[in-house]
Short mmCIF file of C-alpha atoms in Angstrom, two decimals:
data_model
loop_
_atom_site.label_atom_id
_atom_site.label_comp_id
_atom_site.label_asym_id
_atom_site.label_seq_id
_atom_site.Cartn_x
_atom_site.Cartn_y
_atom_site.Cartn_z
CA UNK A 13 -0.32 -28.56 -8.47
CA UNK A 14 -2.12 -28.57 -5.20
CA UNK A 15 -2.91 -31.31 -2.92
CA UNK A 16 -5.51 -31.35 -0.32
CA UNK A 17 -6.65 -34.22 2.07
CA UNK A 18 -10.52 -33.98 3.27
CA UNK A 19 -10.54 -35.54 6.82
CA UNK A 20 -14.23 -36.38 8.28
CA UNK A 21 -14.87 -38.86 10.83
CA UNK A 22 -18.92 -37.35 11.97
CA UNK A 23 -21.73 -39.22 9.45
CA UNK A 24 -23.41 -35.73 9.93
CA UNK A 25 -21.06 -33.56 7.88
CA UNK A 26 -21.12 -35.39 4.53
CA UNK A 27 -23.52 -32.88 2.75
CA UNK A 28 -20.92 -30.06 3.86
CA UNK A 29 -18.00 -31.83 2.63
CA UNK A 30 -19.32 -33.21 -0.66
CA UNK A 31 -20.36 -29.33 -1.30
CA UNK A 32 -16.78 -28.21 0.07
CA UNK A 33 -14.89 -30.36 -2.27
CA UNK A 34 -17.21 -29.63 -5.16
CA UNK A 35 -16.77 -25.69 -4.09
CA UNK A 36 -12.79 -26.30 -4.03
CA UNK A 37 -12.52 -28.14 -7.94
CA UNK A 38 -15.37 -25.37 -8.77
CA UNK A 39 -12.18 -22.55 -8.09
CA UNK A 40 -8.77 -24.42 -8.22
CA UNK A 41 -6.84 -27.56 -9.78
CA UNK A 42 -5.97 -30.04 -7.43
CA UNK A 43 -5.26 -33.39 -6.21
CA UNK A 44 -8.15 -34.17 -3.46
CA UNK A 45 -8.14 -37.44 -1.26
CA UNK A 46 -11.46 -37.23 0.96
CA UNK A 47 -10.18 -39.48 4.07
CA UNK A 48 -12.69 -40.74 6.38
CA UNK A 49 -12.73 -42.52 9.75
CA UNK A 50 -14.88 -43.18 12.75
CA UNK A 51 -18.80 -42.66 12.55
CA UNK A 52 -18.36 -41.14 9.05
CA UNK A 53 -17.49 -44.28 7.38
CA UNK A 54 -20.85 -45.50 6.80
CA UNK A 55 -21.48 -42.95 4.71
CA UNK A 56 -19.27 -44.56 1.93
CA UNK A 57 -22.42 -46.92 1.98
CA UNK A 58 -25.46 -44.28 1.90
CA UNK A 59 -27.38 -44.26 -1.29
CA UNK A 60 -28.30 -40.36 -0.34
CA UNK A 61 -24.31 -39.75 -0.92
CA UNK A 62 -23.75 -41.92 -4.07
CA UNK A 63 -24.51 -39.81 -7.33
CA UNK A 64 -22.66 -36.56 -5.75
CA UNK A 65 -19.63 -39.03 -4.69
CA UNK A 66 -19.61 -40.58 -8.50
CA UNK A 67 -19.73 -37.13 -9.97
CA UNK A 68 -16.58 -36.58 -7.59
CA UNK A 69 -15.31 -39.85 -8.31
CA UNK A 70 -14.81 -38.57 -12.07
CA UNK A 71 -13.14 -35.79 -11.62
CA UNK A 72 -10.06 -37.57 -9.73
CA UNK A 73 -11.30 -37.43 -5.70
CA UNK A 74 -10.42 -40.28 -4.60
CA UNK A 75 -12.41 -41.83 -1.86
CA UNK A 76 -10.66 -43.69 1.11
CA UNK A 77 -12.08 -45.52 4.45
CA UNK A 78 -9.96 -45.92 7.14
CA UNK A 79 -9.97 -50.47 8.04
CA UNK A 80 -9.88 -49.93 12.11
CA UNK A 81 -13.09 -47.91 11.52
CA UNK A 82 -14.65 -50.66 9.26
CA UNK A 83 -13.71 -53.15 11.84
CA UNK A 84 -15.17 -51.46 14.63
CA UNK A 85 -18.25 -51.57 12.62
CA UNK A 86 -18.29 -54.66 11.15
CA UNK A 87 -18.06 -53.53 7.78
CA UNK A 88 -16.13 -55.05 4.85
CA UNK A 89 -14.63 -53.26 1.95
CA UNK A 90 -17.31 -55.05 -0.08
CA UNK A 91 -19.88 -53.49 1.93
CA UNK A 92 -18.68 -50.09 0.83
CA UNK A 93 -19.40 -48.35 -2.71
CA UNK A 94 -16.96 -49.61 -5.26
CA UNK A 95 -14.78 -46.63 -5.49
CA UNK A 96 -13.68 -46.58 -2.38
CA UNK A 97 -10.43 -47.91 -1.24
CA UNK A 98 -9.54 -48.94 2.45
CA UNK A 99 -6.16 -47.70 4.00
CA UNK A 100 -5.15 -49.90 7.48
CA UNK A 101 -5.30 -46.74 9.39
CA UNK A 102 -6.98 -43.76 8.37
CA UNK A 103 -4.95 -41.44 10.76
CA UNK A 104 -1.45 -42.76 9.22
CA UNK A 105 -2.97 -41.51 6.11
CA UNK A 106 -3.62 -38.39 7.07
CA UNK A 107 0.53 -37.66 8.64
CA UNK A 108 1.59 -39.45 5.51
CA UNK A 109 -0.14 -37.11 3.09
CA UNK A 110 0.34 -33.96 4.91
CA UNK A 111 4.33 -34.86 5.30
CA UNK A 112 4.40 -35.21 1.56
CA UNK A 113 2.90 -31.66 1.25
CA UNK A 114 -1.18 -32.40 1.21
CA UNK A 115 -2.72 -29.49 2.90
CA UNK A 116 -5.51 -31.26 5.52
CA UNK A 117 -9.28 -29.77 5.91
CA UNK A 118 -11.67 -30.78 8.59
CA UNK A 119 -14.92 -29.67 7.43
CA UNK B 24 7.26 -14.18 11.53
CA UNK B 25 4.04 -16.82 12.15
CA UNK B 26 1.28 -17.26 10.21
CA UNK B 27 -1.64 -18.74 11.11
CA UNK B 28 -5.40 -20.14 9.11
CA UNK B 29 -8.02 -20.02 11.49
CA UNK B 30 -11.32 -22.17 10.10
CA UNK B 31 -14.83 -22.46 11.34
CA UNK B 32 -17.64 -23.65 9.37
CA UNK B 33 -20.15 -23.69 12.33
CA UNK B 34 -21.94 -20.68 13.48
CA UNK B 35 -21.69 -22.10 17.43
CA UNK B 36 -18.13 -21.99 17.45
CA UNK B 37 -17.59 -18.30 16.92
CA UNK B 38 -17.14 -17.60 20.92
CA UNK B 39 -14.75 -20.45 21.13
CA UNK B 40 -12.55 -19.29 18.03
CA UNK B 41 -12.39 -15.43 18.88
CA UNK B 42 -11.08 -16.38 22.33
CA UNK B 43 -8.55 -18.46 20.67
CA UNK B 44 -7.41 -15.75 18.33
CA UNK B 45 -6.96 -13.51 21.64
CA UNK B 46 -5.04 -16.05 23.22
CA UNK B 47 -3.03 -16.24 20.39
CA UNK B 48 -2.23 -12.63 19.87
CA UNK B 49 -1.28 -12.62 23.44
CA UNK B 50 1.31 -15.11 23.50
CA UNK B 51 3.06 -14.49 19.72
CA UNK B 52 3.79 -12.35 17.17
CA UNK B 53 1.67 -13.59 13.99
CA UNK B 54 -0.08 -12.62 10.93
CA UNK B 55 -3.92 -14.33 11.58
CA UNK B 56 -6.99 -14.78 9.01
CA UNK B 57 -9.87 -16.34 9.69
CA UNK B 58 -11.74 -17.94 6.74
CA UNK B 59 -15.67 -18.60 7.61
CA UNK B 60 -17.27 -20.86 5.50
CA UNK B 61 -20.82 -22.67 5.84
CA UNK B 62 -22.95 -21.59 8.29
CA UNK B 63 -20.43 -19.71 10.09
CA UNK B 64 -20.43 -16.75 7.72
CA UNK B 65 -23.46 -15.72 9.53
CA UNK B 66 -21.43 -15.01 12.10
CA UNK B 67 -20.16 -11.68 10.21
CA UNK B 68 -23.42 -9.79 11.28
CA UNK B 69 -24.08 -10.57 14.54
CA UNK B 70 -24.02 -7.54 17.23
CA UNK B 71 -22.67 -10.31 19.69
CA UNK B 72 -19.31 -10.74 18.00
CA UNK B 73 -18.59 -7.21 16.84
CA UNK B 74 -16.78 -5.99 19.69
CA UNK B 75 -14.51 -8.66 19.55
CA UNK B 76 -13.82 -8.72 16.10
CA UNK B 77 -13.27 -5.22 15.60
CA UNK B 78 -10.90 -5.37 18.53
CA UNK B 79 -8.63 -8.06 17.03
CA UNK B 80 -9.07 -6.60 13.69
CA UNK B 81 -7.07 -3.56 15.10
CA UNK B 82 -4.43 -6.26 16.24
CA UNK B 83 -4.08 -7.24 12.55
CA UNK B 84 -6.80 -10.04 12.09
CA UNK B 85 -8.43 -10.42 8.59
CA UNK B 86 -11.75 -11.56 8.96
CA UNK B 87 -12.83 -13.36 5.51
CA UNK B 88 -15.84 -14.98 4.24
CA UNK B 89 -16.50 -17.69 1.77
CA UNK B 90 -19.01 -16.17 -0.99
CA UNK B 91 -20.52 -20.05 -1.73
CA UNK B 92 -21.51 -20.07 1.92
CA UNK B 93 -23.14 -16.27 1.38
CA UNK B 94 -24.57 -17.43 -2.08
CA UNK B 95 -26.49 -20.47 -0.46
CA UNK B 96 -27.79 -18.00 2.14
CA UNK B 97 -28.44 -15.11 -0.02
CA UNK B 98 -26.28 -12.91 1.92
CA UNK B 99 -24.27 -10.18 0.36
CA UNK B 100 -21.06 -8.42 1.34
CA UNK B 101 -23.37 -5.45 2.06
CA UNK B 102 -24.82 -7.78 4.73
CA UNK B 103 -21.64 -8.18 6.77
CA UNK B 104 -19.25 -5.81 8.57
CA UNK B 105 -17.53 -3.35 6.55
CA UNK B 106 -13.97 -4.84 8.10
CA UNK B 107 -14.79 -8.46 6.58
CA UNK B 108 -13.16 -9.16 3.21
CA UNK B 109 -15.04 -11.95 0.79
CA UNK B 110 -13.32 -14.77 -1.40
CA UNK B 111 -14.96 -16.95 -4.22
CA UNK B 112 -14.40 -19.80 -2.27
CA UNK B 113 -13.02 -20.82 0.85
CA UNK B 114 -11.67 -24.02 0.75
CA UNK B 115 -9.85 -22.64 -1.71
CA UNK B 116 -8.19 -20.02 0.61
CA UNK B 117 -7.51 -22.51 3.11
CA UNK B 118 -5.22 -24.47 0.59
CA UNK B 119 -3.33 -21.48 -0.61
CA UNK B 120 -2.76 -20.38 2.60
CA UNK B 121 -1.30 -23.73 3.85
CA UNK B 122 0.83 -24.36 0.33
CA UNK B 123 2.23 -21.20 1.13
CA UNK B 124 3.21 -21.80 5.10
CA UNK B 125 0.21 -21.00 7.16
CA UNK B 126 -0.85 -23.18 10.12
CA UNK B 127 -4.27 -24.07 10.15
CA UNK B 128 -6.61 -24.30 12.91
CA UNK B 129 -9.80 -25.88 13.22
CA UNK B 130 -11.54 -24.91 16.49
CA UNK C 14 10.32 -40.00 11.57
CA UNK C 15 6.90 -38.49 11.82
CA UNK C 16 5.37 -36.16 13.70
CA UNK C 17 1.79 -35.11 14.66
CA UNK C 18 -0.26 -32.73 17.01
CA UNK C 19 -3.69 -34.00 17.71
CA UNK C 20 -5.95 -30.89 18.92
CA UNK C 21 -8.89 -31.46 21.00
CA UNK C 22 -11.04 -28.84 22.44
CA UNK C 23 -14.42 -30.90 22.95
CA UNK C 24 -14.55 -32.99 26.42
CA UNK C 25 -17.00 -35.74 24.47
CA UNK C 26 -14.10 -36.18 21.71
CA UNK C 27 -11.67 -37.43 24.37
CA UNK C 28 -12.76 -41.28 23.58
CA UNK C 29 -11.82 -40.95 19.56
CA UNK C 30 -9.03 -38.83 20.15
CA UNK C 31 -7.50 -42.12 22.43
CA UNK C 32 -8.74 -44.40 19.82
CA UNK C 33 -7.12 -42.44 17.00
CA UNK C 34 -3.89 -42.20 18.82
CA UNK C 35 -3.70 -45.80 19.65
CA UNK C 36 -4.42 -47.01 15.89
CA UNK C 37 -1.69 -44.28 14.54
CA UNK C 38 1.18 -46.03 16.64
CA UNK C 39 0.02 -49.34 15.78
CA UNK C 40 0.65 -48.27 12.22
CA UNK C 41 3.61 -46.06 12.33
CA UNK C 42 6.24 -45.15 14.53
CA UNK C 43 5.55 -40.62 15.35
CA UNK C 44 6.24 -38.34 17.67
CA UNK C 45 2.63 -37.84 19.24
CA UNK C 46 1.57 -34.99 21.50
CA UNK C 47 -2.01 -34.23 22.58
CA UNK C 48 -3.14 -30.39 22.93
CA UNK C 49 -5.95 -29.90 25.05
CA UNK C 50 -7.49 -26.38 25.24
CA UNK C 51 -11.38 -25.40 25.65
CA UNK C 52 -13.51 -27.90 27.37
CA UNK C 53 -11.56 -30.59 26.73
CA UNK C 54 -8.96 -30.09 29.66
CA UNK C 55 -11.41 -31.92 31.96
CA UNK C 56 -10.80 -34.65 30.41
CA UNK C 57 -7.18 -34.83 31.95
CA UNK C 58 -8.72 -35.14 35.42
CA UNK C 59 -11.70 -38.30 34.07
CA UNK C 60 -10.71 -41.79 35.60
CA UNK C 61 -12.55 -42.50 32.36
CA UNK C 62 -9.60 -42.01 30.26
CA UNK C 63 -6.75 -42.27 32.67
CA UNK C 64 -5.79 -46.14 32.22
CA UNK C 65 -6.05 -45.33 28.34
CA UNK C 66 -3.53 -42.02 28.46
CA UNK C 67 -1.37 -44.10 31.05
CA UNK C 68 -0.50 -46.65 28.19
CA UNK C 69 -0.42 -44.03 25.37
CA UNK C 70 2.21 -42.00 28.09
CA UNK C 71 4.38 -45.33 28.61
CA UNK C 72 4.43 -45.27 24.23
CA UNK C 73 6.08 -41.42 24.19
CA UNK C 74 2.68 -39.62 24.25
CA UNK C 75 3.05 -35.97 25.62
CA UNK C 76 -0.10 -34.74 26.58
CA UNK C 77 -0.08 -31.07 26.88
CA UNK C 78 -2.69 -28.60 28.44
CA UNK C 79 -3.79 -25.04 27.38
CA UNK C 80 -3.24 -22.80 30.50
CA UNK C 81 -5.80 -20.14 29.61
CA UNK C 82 -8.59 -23.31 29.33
CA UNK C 83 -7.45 -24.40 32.58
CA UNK C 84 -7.83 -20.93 34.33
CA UNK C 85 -11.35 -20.15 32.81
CA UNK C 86 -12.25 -23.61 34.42
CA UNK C 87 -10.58 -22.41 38.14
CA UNK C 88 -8.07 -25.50 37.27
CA UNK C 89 -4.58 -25.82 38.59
CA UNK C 90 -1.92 -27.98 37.29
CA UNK C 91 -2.06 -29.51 40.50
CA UNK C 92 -5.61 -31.40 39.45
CA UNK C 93 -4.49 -32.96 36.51
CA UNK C 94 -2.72 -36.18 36.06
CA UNK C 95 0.75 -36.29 36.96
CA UNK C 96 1.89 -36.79 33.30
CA UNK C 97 -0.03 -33.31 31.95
CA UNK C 98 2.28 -30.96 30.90
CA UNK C 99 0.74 -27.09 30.38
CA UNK C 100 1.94 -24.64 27.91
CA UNK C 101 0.45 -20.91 28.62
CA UNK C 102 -0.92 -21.11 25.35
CA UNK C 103 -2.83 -24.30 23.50
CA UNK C 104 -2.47 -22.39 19.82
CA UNK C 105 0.56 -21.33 20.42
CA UNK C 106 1.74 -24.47 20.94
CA UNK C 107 -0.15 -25.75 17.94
CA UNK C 108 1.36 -23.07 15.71
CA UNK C 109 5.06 -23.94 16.86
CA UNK C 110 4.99 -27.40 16.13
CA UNK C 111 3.01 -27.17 12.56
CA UNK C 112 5.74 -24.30 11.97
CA UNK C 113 8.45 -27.41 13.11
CA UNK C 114 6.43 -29.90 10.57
CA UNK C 115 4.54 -31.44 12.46
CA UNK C 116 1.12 -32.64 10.97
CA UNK C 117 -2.22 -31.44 12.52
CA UNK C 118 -5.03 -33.85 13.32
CA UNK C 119 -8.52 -32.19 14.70
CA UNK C 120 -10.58 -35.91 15.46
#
C-alpha cells in the first residue's frame, strides 16, 4: 500500500492539487493526507473547493490544516469545513509522515 | 548508485530545473528523471529548451510527461520531442519512484 | 531523532521558510539544515532575515549555500553571513541527505 502526503501552503494552487490527487486515486491505491499550511489554509474554507474536497473526502483523503497557520490568521477549526482536522504544526506533520514512509508532493 | 525525481508542474521553471539537473550531473554519479506534469509539459516542445535537454538526455536523463496534463491540453506524444517518454499519470510516477528510493526534487 | 532539509530557491520565500523552521522546533526536536540555491542565496546577505537565522543558528540550524547559485550571482563566501556554510552543489547536497533519511520540505 502506498502512502503519499500532499503539501501546499499557496491559496493559488488548490485547483492543481485537487486535480493531482484526483489524477493519483484515478491510477493507483493509496493512502493520501493533503497537508496544508500558510496562505493555503483558507482554502479549507472556500465554497469553490468544497464539492471536489467531499468527493475526495469519500474516498479516504484526509484533509489536515496546520494550527500556527490558523492562528496567524485568526481562524478556528470551526471556521474550517467539517472534514478537516487541525495538526499543532503542519511542518511536524509533514517529517512525521515522510519518516514513517509517506512519499511528500508539492504541487 | 543515486537516484534522483526531479518535478515541475510550472512551465516558468524549466530554465531553473535544467540548470539544476546540470549541476547535478556535474557533481555525482546518478540515475535522473524528470516527471512534468501541469502546465509544464508544454515545456517538451519548446525550441528554447531542446538543446539542453537533448544534451542531458545523452548524460542519461529521462525526460517524462504526465498524459492528464497533455489530455487537458490536447497535446499528443506526437507533439513533443521524440526523446520524451509519456506516463498515465504523474503523480503516480512520483510515488513509485520515491517508494522505491528516489529523491525528489521540487525546483 | 528527526531529520529534515528545507530547500529554498525563491528569495521572496525566505520569510515562510524562517517561519516554518521556527514552528517545526517548537514542535519537535530535528536536525534542521537550510539549502539555499537559485535566487534565494541573497537572502543570506538581507539584514531582513539575519536576527531571525541568528536565533534559528543558536537552535542547531545549518544553513547551507549552493556554490554554483552563488557564482552566477558574482557572490563570494566572503558576503554572506558568517554562519553560511557552501557546498559546491545545492542538489547534491539535497540528494545526500534524503539518501541519509532525511525528510524534504520545499515551503
Amino acid at each position: 500500500m502506498y502512502h503519499v502526503i500532499f503539501h501546499i501552503d499557496e491559496e493559488e494552487k488548490w485547483p492543481l492539487l485537487l486535480g493531482n490527487v484526483e489524477n493519483l486515486l484515478a491510477g493507483m491505491t493509496a493512502e493520501v493526507e493533503v497537508l496544508a499550511n500558510g496562505a493555503a489554509v483558507v482554502g479549507y474554507k472556500s465554497e469553490a473547493f468544497i464539492n471536489q474536497m467531499n468527493s475526495l473526502k469519500s474516498q479516504g483523503v484526509q484533509f489536515v490544516a496546520c494550527r500556527n497557520a490558523l492562528n496567524a490568521r485568526h481562524l478556528l477549526k470551526e471556521d474550517l469545513f467539517a472534514f478537516v482536522s487541525v495538526v499543532p504544526a503542519g511542518v511536524v506533520e509533514l517529517v512525521e509522515k515522510q519518516s514513517s514512509g509517506y512519499a511528500y508532493i508539492k504541487p
